[in-house]
mmCIF file of C-alpha atoms and ligand atoms in Angstrom:
data_model
loop_
_atom_site.group_PDB
_atom_site.id
_atom_site.type_symbol
_atom_site.label_atom_id
_atom_site.label_comp_id
_atom_site.label_asym_id
_atom_site.label_seq_id
_atom_site.Cartn_x
_atom_site.Cartn_y
_atom_site.Cartn_z
ATOM 1 C CA MET A 1 -0.089 0.140 -0.127
ATOM 2 C CA SER A 2 1.188 3.569 -0.571
ATOM 3 C CA ASP A 3 2.496 5.805 1.926
ATOM 4 C CA LEU A 4 0.588 8.760 2.721
ATOM 5 C CA VAL A 5 2.194 12.263 2.138
ATOM 6 C CA ASN A 6 1.587 15.818 2.928
ATOM 7 C CA LEU A 7 1.921 18.475 0.485
ATOM 8 C CA ILE A 8 2.317 22.357 0.944
ATOM 9 C CA VAL A 9 1.208 24.831 -1.477
ATOM 10 C CA ASP A 10 2.736 28.529 -1.021
ATOM 11 C CA VAL A 11 -0.497 30.766 -1.314
ATOM 12 C CA HIS A 12 1.541 33.849 -1.704
ATOM 13 C CA ASP A 13 2.813 32.758 -4.926
ATOM 14 C CA ALA A 14 2.075 35.089 -7.776
ATOM 15 C CA ARG A 15 0.137 32.418 -9.501
ATOM 16 C CA TRP A 16 -2.695 32.848 -6.688
ATOM 17 C CA SER A 17 -4.248 36.028 -8.348
ATOM 18 C CA GLU A 18 -7.481 37.690 -8.778
ATOM 19 C CA GLU A 19 -7.717 36.141 -12.093
ATOM 20 C CA VAL A 20 -7.343 32.488 -11.018
ATOM 21 C CA ASP A 21 -10.451 33.456 -8.601
ATOM 22 C CA SER A 22 -12.491 34.905 -11.695
ATOM 23 C CA SER A 23 -11.846 32.201 -13.979
ATOM 24 C CA ALA A 24 -12.695 29.586 -11.486
ATOM 25 C CA ARG A 25 -16.067 31.199 -10.828
ATOM 26 C CA ARG A 26 -16.605 31.529 -14.789
ATOM 27 C CA ALA A 27 -15.738 27.815 -15.016
ATOM 28 C CA ILE A 28 -18.434 26.945 -12.380
ATOM 29 C CA ALA A 29 -20.999 29.381 -14.029
ATOM 30 C CA THR A 30 -20.492 27.939 -17.256
ATOM 31 C CA LEU A 31 -21.304 24.599 -15.886
ATOM 32 C CA GLY A 32 -24.506 25.958 -14.756
ATOM 33 C CA LEU A 33 -23.852 25.794 -11.203
ATOM 34 C CA ARG A 34 -23.802 28.204 -8.405
ATOM 35 C CA LEU A 35 -21.589 28.338 -5.397
ATOM 36 C CA GLY A 36 -22.408 28.462 -1.825
ATOM 37 C CA PRO A 37 -21.233 27.480 1.563
ATOM 38 C CA SER A 38 -21.634 23.940 2.993
ATOM 39 C CA ASP A 39 -24.943 23.177 4.735
ATOM 40 C CA GLU A 40 -26.379 20.223 6.439
ATOM 41 C CA ARG A 41 -27.716 18.578 3.337
ATOM 42 C CA THR A 42 -24.095 18.833 1.898
ATOM 43 C CA LEU A 43 -22.573 17.067 4.780
ATOM 44 C CA ALA A 44 -25.130 14.322 4.251
ATOM 45 C CA TRP A 45 -24.391 14.398 0.325
ATOM 46 C CA ILE A 46 -20.672 13.854 1.155
ATOM 47 C CA ASP A 47 -21.411 11.023 3.303
ATOM 48 C CA ALA A 48 -23.826 9.411 0.567
ATOM 49 C CA GLU A 49 -20.893 9.862 -2.111
ATOM 50 C CA PHE A 50 -17.480 9.430 -0.449
ATOM 51 C CA GLY A 51 -17.780 6.916 2.171
ATOM 52 C CA GLY A 52 -19.016 8.666 5.405
ATOM 53 C CA GLY A 53 -15.551 9.777 6.705
ATOM 54 C CA TRP A 54 -15.491 13.104 5.452
ATOM 55 C CA SER A 55 -18.319 15.242 6.616
ATOM 56 C CA ARG A 56 -16.709 15.674 10.104
ATOM 57 C CA GLU A 57 -13.787 17.499 8.653
ATOM 58 C CA VAL A 58 -16.193 19.743 6.630
ATOM 59 C CA PHE A 59 -18.140 20.215 9.573
ATOM 60 C CA LEU A 60 -15.014 21.229 11.512
ATOM 61 C CA GLY A 61 -14.071 23.786 8.885
ATOM 62 C CA ASP A 62 -15.588 25.540 5.983
ATOM 63 C CA ALA A 63 -16.084 24.527 2.271
ATOM 64 C CA ILE A 64 -16.971 25.753 -0.964
ATOM 65 C CA VAL A 65 -19.701 24.135 -2.507
ATOM 66 C CA ALA A 66 -21.028 23.946 -6.090
ATOM 67 C CA PHE A 67 -24.678 23.388 -6.361
ATOM 68 C CA ASP A 68 -26.815 22.188 -9.218
ATOM 69 C CA ASP A 69 -30.209 23.992 -8.117
ATOM 70 C CA ASP A 70 -30.312 22.885 -4.412
ATOM 71 C CA GLU A 71 -28.250 19.636 -4.887
ATOM 72 C CA PRO A 72 -24.564 19.567 -4.005
ATOM 73 C CA VAL A 73 -22.395 18.281 -6.752
ATOM 74 C CA GLY A 74 -18.601 19.079 -5.755
ATOM 75 C CA PHE A 75 -17.066 20.536 -2.745
ATOM 76 C CA ALA A 76 -13.484 21.731 -1.387
ATOM 77 C CA ALA A 77 -13.167 22.153 2.220
ATOM 78 C CA PHE A 78 -10.527 24.234 4.001
ATOM 79 C CA ASP A 79 -9.503 25.495 7.292
ATOM 80 C CA ALA A 80 -10.898 22.417 9.527
ATOM 81 C CA ARG A 81 -9.815 23.041 13.001
ATOM 82 C CA THR A 82 -9.430 20.706 16.367
ATOM 83 C CA LEU A 83 -8.492 17.459 14.188
ATOM 84 C CA SER A 84 -5.883 15.241 15.707
ATOM 85 C CA TYR A 85 -4.753 12.997 13.224
ATOM 86 C CA ALA A 86 -1.198 11.858 13.360
ATOM 87 C CA TRP A 87 -0.320 13.435 10.028
ATOM 88 C CA LEU A 88 -1.222 17.166 11.589
ATOM 89 C CA ARG A 89 1.441 17.053 14.303
ATOM 90 C CA GLY A 90 4.107 18.381 12.336
ATOM 91 C CA VAL A 91 4.007 21.482 10.001
ATOM 92 C CA ALA A 92 0.302 21.564 10.336
ATOM 93 C CA ARG A 93 1.041 23.002 13.811
ATOM 94 C CA ASP A 94 2.619 26.306 12.365
ATOM 95 C CA PRO A 95 0.213 28.936 12.718
ATOM 96 C CA GLY A 96 0.945 30.111 9.009
ATOM 97 C CA VAL A 97 -0.432 26.835 7.666
ATOM 98 C CA GLY A 98 -4.036 26.309 6.948
ATOM 99 C CA LEU A 99 -5.558 22.781 6.355
ATOM 100 C CA PHE A 100 -6.723 22.101 2.881
ATOM 101 C CA GLY A 101 -9.372 19.604 1.844
ATOM 102 C CA PRO A 102 -10.880 17.141 1.454
ATOM 103 C CA VAL A 103 -12.192 17.739 -2.080
ATOM 104 C CA GLY A 104 -14.932 15.662 -3.722
ATOM 105 C CA VAL A 105 -16.572 15.829 -7.052
ATOM 106 C CA ALA A 106 -19.946 13.868 -8.260
ATOM 107 C CA SER A 107 -18.940 11.320 -10.582
ATOM 108 C CA ALA A 108 -21.121 13.051 -13.390
ATOM 109 C CA TYR A 109 -18.636 16.079 -13.104
ATOM 110 C CA ARG A 110 -15.331 14.347 -12.798
ATOM 111 C CA GLY A 111 -12.764 14.723 -15.531
ATOM 112 C CA GLY A 112 -13.921 18.506 -16.269
ATOM 113 C CA ASN A 113 -13.042 21.729 -14.776
ATOM 114 C CA LEU A 114 -15.174 21.483 -11.538
ATOM 115 C CA GLY A 115 -12.478 20.073 -9.592
ATOM 116 C CA LYS A 116 -9.779 22.300 -10.358
ATOM 117 C CA ALA A 117 -11.882 25.174 -9.955
ATOM 118 C CA LEU A 118 -13.166 24.353 -6.598
ATOM 119 C CA VAL A 119 -9.522 23.343 -5.569
ATOM 120 C CA ALA A 120 -8.281 26.850 -6.530
ATOM 121 C CA LEU A 121 -11.344 28.717 -4.649
ATOM 122 C CA ALA A 122 -10.479 26.849 -1.610
ATOM 123 C CA ILE A 123 -6.726 27.729 -1.700
ATOM 124 C CA LEU A 124 -7.834 31.325 -2.323
ATOM 125 C CA ALA A 125 -10.100 31.399 0.728
ATOM 126 C CA LEU A 126 -7.105 30.363 2.892
ATOM 127 C CA ARG A 127 -5.114 32.834 1.327
ATOM 128 C CA SER A 128 -7.652 35.608 2.086
ATOM 129 C CA ARG A 129 -7.640 33.977 5.762
ATOM 130 C CA GLY A 130 -4.324 35.149 6.139
ATOM 131 C CA TYR A 131 -2.593 31.980 5.939
ATOM 132 C CA SER A 132 0.675 31.856 3.984
ATOM 133 C CA ARG A 133 0.839 28.043 3.247
ATOM 134 C CA ALA A 134 -1.959 25.362 2.349
ATOM 135 C CA LEU A 135 -1.615 21.862 3.824
ATOM 136 C CA ILE A 136 -2.824 19.070 1.706
ATOM 137 C CA ALA A 137 -2.826 16.283 4.129
ATOM 138 C CA ALA A 138 -2.704 12.585 4.215
ATOM 139 C CA ALA A 139 -2.990 12.158 0.239
ATOM 140 C CA SER A 140 -1.750 8.929 -1.137
ATOM 141 C CA GLU A 141 1.415 9.096 -2.683
ATOM 142 C CA GLY A 142 1.169 8.373 -6.387
ATOM 143 C CA ARG A 143 -1.594 9.706 -8.398
ATOM 144 C CA LEU A 144 -3.276 12.178 -6.076
ATOM 145 C CA ALA A 145 -0.092 13.639 -5.010
ATOM 146 C CA ARG A 146 1.254 13.877 -8.469
ATOM 147 C CA TYR A 147 -2.057 15.564 -9.452
ATOM 148 C CA TYR A 148 -1.605 18.339 -6.667
ATOM 149 C CA GLU A 149 2.180 18.913 -7.573
ATOM 150 C CA ARG A 150 1.101 19.555 -11.484
ATOM 151 C CA THR A 151 -2.140 21.324 -10.699
ATOM 152 C CA ILE A 152 -1.245 23.768 -8.230
ATOM 153 C CA GLY A 153 2.606 23.376 -7.742
ATOM 154 C CA ALA A 154 2.198 21.864 -4.410
ATOM 155 C CA ARG A 155 5.215 19.812 -2.983
ATOM 156 C CA VAL A 156 5.699 16.852 -0.693
ATOM 157 C CA ILE A 157 7.125 18.163 2.869
ATOM 158 C CA GLU A 158 6.086 15.196 5.130
ATOM 159 C CA ARG A 159 5.877 11.343 4.479
ATOM 160 C CA PHE A 160 4.059 8.792 6.469
ATOM 161 C CA PRO A 161 4.673 4.931 5.900
ATOM 162 C CA ARG A 162 1.191 3.403 6.511
ATOM 163 C CA ASP A 163 2.513 0.818 9.069
ATOM 164 C CA GLN A 164 4.450 3.276 10.898
ATOM 165 C CA ILE A 165 1.543 5.785 11.586
ATOM 166 C CA LEU A 166 -0.307 2.975 13.657
ATOM 167 C CA GLY A 167 2.508 2.122 15.758
ATOM 168 C CA ARG A 168 1.302 -0.831 18.168
ATOM 169 C CA LYS A 169 -2.095 -2.378 18.400
ATOM 170 C CA LEU A 170 -4.314 -0.945 20.870
ATOM 171 C CA ARG A 171 -5.699 -3.130 23.539
ATOM 172 C CA THR A 172 -9.566 -3.367 23.028
ATOM 173 C CA VAL A 173 -12.543 -4.896 24.747
ATOM 174 C CA ILE A 174 -15.795 -5.239 22.868
ATOM 175 C CA LEU A 175 -19.311 -4.962 24.647
ATOM 176 C CA ALA A 176 -22.029 -6.632 22.809
ATOM 177 C CA SER A 177 -25.722 -7.916 23.740
ATOM 178 C CA GLY A 178 -26.823 -9.855 20.853
ATOM 179 C CA ASN A 179 -25.768 -11.163 17.369
ATOM 180 C CA GLY A 180 -22.519 -9.737 17.255
ATOM 181 C CA SER A 181 -22.225 -9.251 13.679
ATOM 182 C CA ASN A 182 -20.168 -5.876 14.155
ATOM 183 C CA ALA A 183 -17.900 -7.644 16.517
ATOM 184 C CA GLN A 184 -17.419 -10.457 13.892
ATOM 185 C CA ALA A 185 -16.444 -7.587 11.314
ATOM 186 C CA VAL A 186 -14.050 -6.412 13.762
ATOM 187 C CA ILE A 187 -12.569 -9.832 14.510
ATOM 188 C CA ASP A 188 -12.559 -10.583 10.575
ATOM 189 C CA ALA A 189 -10.479 -7.406 9.991
ATOM 190 C CA VAL A 190 -7.894 -7.988 12.923
ATOM 191 C CA ALA A 191 -7.076 -11.545 12.226
ATOM 192 C CA PRO A 192 -5.315 -10.929 8.760
ATOM 193 C CA GLY A 193 -3.784 -7.808 10.334
ATOM 194 C CA ASP A 194 -5.981 -5.210 8.469
ATOM 195 C CA LEU A 195 -6.866 -3.530 11.829
ATOM 196 C CA ALA A 196 -4.268 -2.828 14.417
ATOM 197 C CA LEU A 197 -6.322 -4.048 17.509
ATOM 198 C CA ASP A 198 -5.462 -6.446 19.924
ATOM 199 C CA ILE A 199 -8.998 -7.559 20.963
ATOM 200 C CA VAL A 200 -8.380 -9.002 24.844
ATOM 201 C CA GLY A 201 -12.006 -9.665 25.565
ATOM 202 C CA ILE A 202 -15.568 -9.331 24.818
ATOM 203 C CA VAL A 203 -18.323 -8.887 27.518
ATOM 204 C CA ALA A 204 -21.914 -9.798 26.860
ATOM 205 C CA ASN A 205 -24.906 -9.119 29.343
ATOM 206 C CA ARG A 206 -26.889 -11.858 28.112
ATOM 207 C CA ALA A 207 -25.892 -15.590 28.426
ATOM 208 C CA ASP A 208 -27.805 -16.383 25.245
ATOM 209 C CA ALA A 209 -26.007 -13.547 22.814
ATOM 210 C CA TYR A 210 -24.722 -15.110 19.758
ATOM 211 C CA VAL A 211 -21.548 -12.876 19.950
ATOM 212 C CA LEU A 212 -20.518 -15.510 22.619
ATOM 213 C CA GLU A 213 -20.202 -18.124 20.071
ATOM 214 C CA ARG A 214 -18.455 -15.888 17.905
ATOM 215 C CA ALA A 215 -15.692 -15.092 20.522
ATOM 216 C CA ARG A 216 -15.355 -18.760 21.470
ATOM 217 C CA ALA A 217 -14.683 -19.766 17.660
ATOM 218 C CA ALA A 218 -12.148 -16.808 17.582
ATOM 219 C CA SER A 219 -10.340 -18.191 20.738
ATOM 220 C CA LEU A 220 -11.174 -14.876 22.610
ATOM 221 C CA PRO A 221 -11.847 -14.495 26.235
ATOM 222 C CA THR A 222 -15.501 -13.550 27.220
ATOM 223 C CA ASN A 223 -17.091 -12.455 30.168
ATOM 224 C CA VAL A 224 -20.984 -12.684 30.787
ATOM 225 C CA LEU A 225 -22.351 -10.293 33.298
ATOM 226 C CA LEU A 226 -25.825 -10.899 34.091
ATOM 227 C CA TRP A 227 -27.935 -8.270 35.960
ATOM 228 C CA ASN A 228 -30.685 -9.591 37.757
ATOM 229 C CA ARG A 229 -32.751 -6.498 38.867
ATOM 230 C CA SER A 230 -34.724 -8.234 41.503
ATOM 231 C CA ASP A 231 -31.561 -9.161 43.510
ATOM 232 C CA GLU A 232 -28.932 -6.815 42.355
ATOM 233 C CA SER A 233 -28.662 -2.865 42.648
ATOM 234 C CA ARG A 234 -28.101 -1.018 39.632
ATOM 235 C CA GLU A 235 -24.801 0.524 41.434
ATOM 236 C CA ARG A 236 -23.518 -2.863 42.223
ATOM 237 C CA TYR A 237 -23.947 -4.225 38.543
ATOM 238 C CA ASP A 238 -22.217 -0.994 37.270
ATOM 239 C CA ASP A 239 -19.165 -1.787 39.721
ATOM 240 C CA ARG A 240 -19.065 -5.477 38.544
ATOM 241 C CA LEU A 241 -19.087 -4.333 34.934
ATOM 242 C CA LEU A 242 -16.432 -1.683 35.415
ATOM 243 C CA ASP A 243 -14.150 -3.917 37.375
ATOM 244 C CA ALA A 244 -14.640 -6.579 34.706
ATOM 245 C CA VAL A 245 -13.659 -4.408 31.949
ATOM 246 C CA ARG A 246 -10.826 -2.673 33.623
ATOM 247 C CA SER A 247 -9.335 -5.867 34.517
ATOM 248 C CA TRP A 248 -8.378 -6.356 30.701
ATOM 249 C CA GLU A 249 -6.725 -2.752 30.855
ATOM 250 C CA PRO A 250 -8.290 -1.724 27.556
ATOM 251 C CA GLU A 251 -6.906 1.297 25.626
ATOM 252 C CA LEU A 252 -10.134 1.309 23.553
ATOM 253 C CA VAL A 253 -13.684 -0.045 24.230
ATOM 254 C CA LEU A 254 -16.116 -0.789 21.543
ATOM 255 C CA LEU A 255 -19.831 -0.730 22.118
ATOM 256 C CA LEU A 256 -21.226 -3.132 19.382
ATOM 257 C CA GLY A 257 -24.775 -3.598 19.698
ATOM 258 C CA TRP A 258 -24.663 -3.152 23.671
ATOM 259 C CA MET A 259 -28.138 -2.580 25.036
ATOM 260 C CA TYR A 260 -27.536 -1.422 28.421
ATOM 261 C CA LEU A 261 -27.036 2.167 29.540
ATOM 262 C CA LEU A 262 -23.463 2.819 30.990
ATOM 263 C CA SER A 263 -22.969 4.736 34.089
ATOM 264 C CA PRO A 264 -21.043 8.018 34.187
ATOM 265 C CA THR A 265 -18.329 6.465 36.269
ATOM 266 C CA PHE A 266 -17.780 3.572 33.480
ATOM 267 C CA ILE A 267 -17.784 6.249 30.723
ATOM 268 C CA ALA A 268 -15.479 8.651 32.555
ATOM 269 C CA ALA A 269 -13.095 5.500 33.356
ATOM 270 C CA PHE A 270 -12.612 4.812 29.532
ATOM 271 C CA PRO A 271 -12.434 8.008 27.659
ATOM 272 C CA ARG A 272 -11.370 6.229 24.466
ATOM 273 C CA MET A 273 -14.789 4.419 23.660
ATOM 274 C CA LEU A 274 -16.727 4.157 20.349
ATOM 275 C CA ASN A 275 -20.311 3.191 19.887
ATOM 276 C CA ILE A 276 -21.958 2.068 16.672
ATOM 277 C CA HIS A 277 -25.700 3.487 16.477
ATOM 278 C CA PRO A 278 -28.138 2.562 13.712
ATOM 279 C CA ALA A 279 -29.100 6.023 12.563
ATOM 280 C CA PHE A 280 -27.840 9.133 10.885
ATOM 281 C CA LEU A 281 -26.764 11.242 13.456
ATOM 282 C CA PRO A 282 -26.020 14.946 13.232
ATOM 283 C CA HIS A 283 -22.613 16.404 13.544
ATOM 284 C CA ASP A 284 -24.018 19.003 15.930
ATOM 285 C CA ALA A 285 -24.780 17.050 19.002
ATOM 286 C CA SER A 286 -27.212 19.644 20.116
ATOM 287 C CA LYS A 287 -29.602 18.971 17.302
ATOM 288 C CA ASP A 288 -32.415 16.621 17.421
ATOM 289 C CA THR A 289 -33.088 16.493 13.585
ATOM 290 C CA VAL A 290 -30.811 15.718 10.624
ATOM 291 C CA THR A 291 -30.790 16.775 6.954
ATOM 292 C CA MET A 292 -30.569 13.841 4.752
ATOM 293 C CA PRO A 293 -28.523 13.740 1.157
ATOM 294 C CA ASP A 294 -32.101 14.751 -0.454
ATOM 295 C CA GLY A 295 -32.751 17.727 1.823
ATOM 296 C CA VAL A 296 -35.536 15.717 3.708
ATOM 297 C CA VAL A 297 -35.019 16.669 7.346
ATOM 298 C CA ILE A 298 -35.833 13.699 9.871
ATOM 299 C CA PRO A 299 -35.550 13.179 13.706
ATOM 300 C CA ALA A 300 -31.976 11.982 14.934
ATOM 301 C CA PHE A 301 -33.413 8.837 16.377
ATOM 302 C CA ARG A 302 -31.185 8.464 19.122
ATOM 303 C CA GLY A 303 -31.732 5.760 21.957
ATOM 304 C CA ALA A 304 -32.446 2.106 22.224
ATOM 305 C CA HIS A 305 -34.847 1.608 19.372
ATOM 306 C CA ALA A 306 -33.761 3.769 16.564
ATOM 307 C CA VAL A 307 -34.576 1.559 13.621
ATOM 308 C CA ARG A 308 -38.293 0.712 15.060
ATOM 309 C CA ASP A 309 -38.663 4.508 16.060
ATOM 310 C CA ALA A 310 -37.706 5.486 12.309
ATOM 311 C CA GLN A 311 -40.036 2.744 10.833
ATOM 312 C CA ALA A 312 -42.799 3.811 13.118
ATOM 313 C CA ALA A 313 -42.442 7.546 11.997
ATOM 314 C CA SER A 314 -42.419 6.622 8.506
ATOM 315 C CA SER A 315 -38.998 7.993 7.796
ATOM 316 C CA PRO A 316 -37.746 7.538 4.261
ATOM 317 C CA TRP A 317 -34.306 7.283 5.722
ATOM 318 C CA ILE A 318 -32.329 5.316 8.258
ATOM 319 C CA GLY A 319 -28.428 5.326 8.392
ATOM 320 C CA ALA A 320 -25.590 4.204 10.879
ATOM 321 C CA SER A 321 -23.171 6.248 12.745
ATOM 322 C CA VAL A 322 -20.321 5.538 14.712
ATOM 323 C CA HIS A 323 -19.223 8.161 17.493
ATOM 324 C CA ARG A 324 -17.414 8.716 20.684
ATOM 325 C CA VAL A 325 -19.104 7.945 23.669
ATOM 326 C CA THR A 326 -19.921 10.732 26.234
ATOM 327 C CA ALA A 327 -21.974 10.987 29.129
ATOM 328 C CA GLN A 328 -25.089 12.318 26.924
ATOM 329 C CA THR A 329 -26.470 9.154 25.074
ATOM 330 C CA ASP A 330 -25.698 9.046 21.473
ATOM 331 C CA ARG A 331 -24.346 12.708 21.459
ATOM 332 C CA GLY A 332 -20.486 12.163 21.457
ATOM 333 C CA ASP A 333 -18.546 13.097 18.195
ATOM 334 C CA VAL A 334 -19.556 11.368 15.140
ATOM 335 C CA LEU A 335 -16.540 9.931 13.372
ATOM 336 C CA VAL A 336 -18.062 8.313 10.213
ATOM 337 C CA ARG A 337 -21.704 7.988 9.233
ATOM 338 C CA SER A 338 -23.586 6.865 6.574
ATOM 339 C CA PRO A 339 -27.473 7.418 5.223
ATOM 340 C CA LEU A 340 -29.555 4.671 4.153
ATOM 341 C CA ARG A 341 -32.838 4.919 2.478
ATOM 342 C CA MET A 342 -35.563 2.918 4.441
ATOM 343 C CA SER A 343 -36.215 0.793 1.268
ATOM 344 C CA ASP A 344 -32.614 -0.379 1.464
ATOM 345 C CA HIS A 345 -32.839 -1.174 5.248
ATOM 346 C CA ALA A 346 -31.808 -4.936 4.839
ATOM 347 C CA ARG A 347 -28.430 -3.604 3.915
ATOM 348 C CA LEU A 348 -28.187 -1.808 7.233
ATOM 349 C CA PRO A 349 -25.759 -4.536 8.717
ATOM 350 C CA LEU A 350 -23.116 -4.109 5.692
ATOM 351 C CA VAL A 351 -23.222 -0.536 6.003
ATOM 352 C CA GLU A 352 -22.633 -0.701 9.697
ATOM 353 C CA HIS A 353 -19.488 -3.175 9.416
ATOM 354 C CA GLU A 354 -18.249 -0.742 6.868
ATOM 355 C CA ILE A 355 -18.582 2.417 8.426
ATOM 356 C CA LEU A 356 -17.419 0.724 11.817
ATOM 357 C CA LEU A 357 -14.008 -0.523 10.575
ATOM 358 C CA ARG A 358 -13.553 2.910 8.587
ATOM 359 C CA ALA A 359 -14.211 4.783 12.082
ATOM 360 C CA ILE A 360 -11.931 2.685 13.966
ATOM 361 C CA ARG A 361 -9.162 3.175 11.522
ATOM 362 C CA LEU A 362 -9.648 6.959 11.694
ATOM 363 C CA PHE A 363 -9.698 6.775 15.258
ATOM 364 C CA LEU A 364 -6.271 4.992 15.595
ATOM 365 C CA PHE A 365 -4.965 7.580 13.297
ATOM 366 C CA ALA A 366 -5.925 10.016 15.842
ATOM 367 C CA SER A 367 -4.941 8.248 18.789
HETATM 368 C C1 GAR B 401 -26.303 -3.027 15.497
HETATM 369 O O1 GAR B 401 -27.633 -2.490 14.397
HETATM 370 C C2 GAR B 401 -26.245 -1.710 16.351
HETATM 371 O O2 GAR B 401 -26.237 -0.392 15.719
HETATM 372 C C3 GAR B 401 -27.300 -1.686 17.246
HETATM 373 O O3 GAR B 401 -27.616 -2.947 17.758
HETATM 374 C C4 GAR B 401 -27.142 -3.857 16.466
HETATM 375 C C5 GAR B 401 -26.331 -4.946 16.945
HETATM 376 O O4 GAR B 401 -25.868 -5.754 15.654
HETATM 377 N N1 GAR B 401 -27.025 -0.962 18.470
HETATM 378 C C6 GAR B 401 -27.899 0.146 18.977
HETATM 379 O O5 GAR B 401 -29.110 0.189 18.739
HETATM 380 C C7 GAR B 401 -27.165 0.713 20.066
HETATM 381 N N2 GAR B 401 -28.120 1.970 20.626
HETATM 382 P P1 GAR B 401 -25.052 -6.877 15.775
HETATM 383 O O6 GAR B 401 -25.219 -7.505 17.321
HETATM 384 O O7 GAR B 401 -25.179 -7.822 14.616
HETATM 385 O O8 GAR B 401 -23.564 -6.263 15.751
#
């Protein structure tokens, strides 16, 4: 697999003139498109088109978006802040450096001038914000890096061999209550070395949870912690759960279909914890609705019965999200998410497995 590289563009270079700005705008107008800032619908469209891992970066910064009527067809993001990926610990820390990207164009518009025009406008936006250099971070070495070298005079400044970014494997505990197909997806990716985790244990809170079979088949240690409400207090059970997970000394805890509300003490004990949730959650955690790729606004469907609630509400959309776990249920930072039409709901498990692996990889890059 190719290495990742960081490229730098000097935005004070004479080539970044007013003329570049007006010709980019002309090119976009010629295509019959209009320009605007990113909105919630754009974020959902980006997830639908480009795999679900980019909208967070766009949410944390700004973007120039090309719209065909109200429909986004291309975007170039810039100036994302508060990201903590491994590749942002070098030159990215220089205050004169502004982050560029990601950039994406709908398939119908690829190969034309739209991408180039959006790239130029995002570079110019960084320049007008006072940055002296733009950083194109974590580009695959090869075609993409060469594209930026050729088209905008970028040069490689840092290089990250993929196997060195991750370093060692993170000790990971999985909590699951049922079937465990998400746990299986993780187990299957870890086994051949595709995911740098060391699964040190799996906890179930039901004796008949099929995830236990899966754990046994993979020779992974398990712990079944049942809560009998009639003879054990919630506090006592929470203590047992905390002790059990702590005894494995995890660096990462994954909630994969874990249907029991965790105590604030548990959540505080494991700050590196991710959850998979069967709904398309908004990046703005304070919101209770979310805009979908077609512009339809639906409830955020948090809580234990997200799919059932979406069906009961006749929602045209469902989806899946992987987010950090915080004390507020289903309101931690969303790392990766994917919208899914209700009519395609049978694909939900597959979509979940895909975004789960993607989210864990992103998380590892940020650890
Ligand atoms: C998944 O759909 C997951 O999103 C959901 O439980 C299912 C578990 O499937 N989690 C929640 O609803 C959490 N609130 P699995 O056991 O096959 O991985």
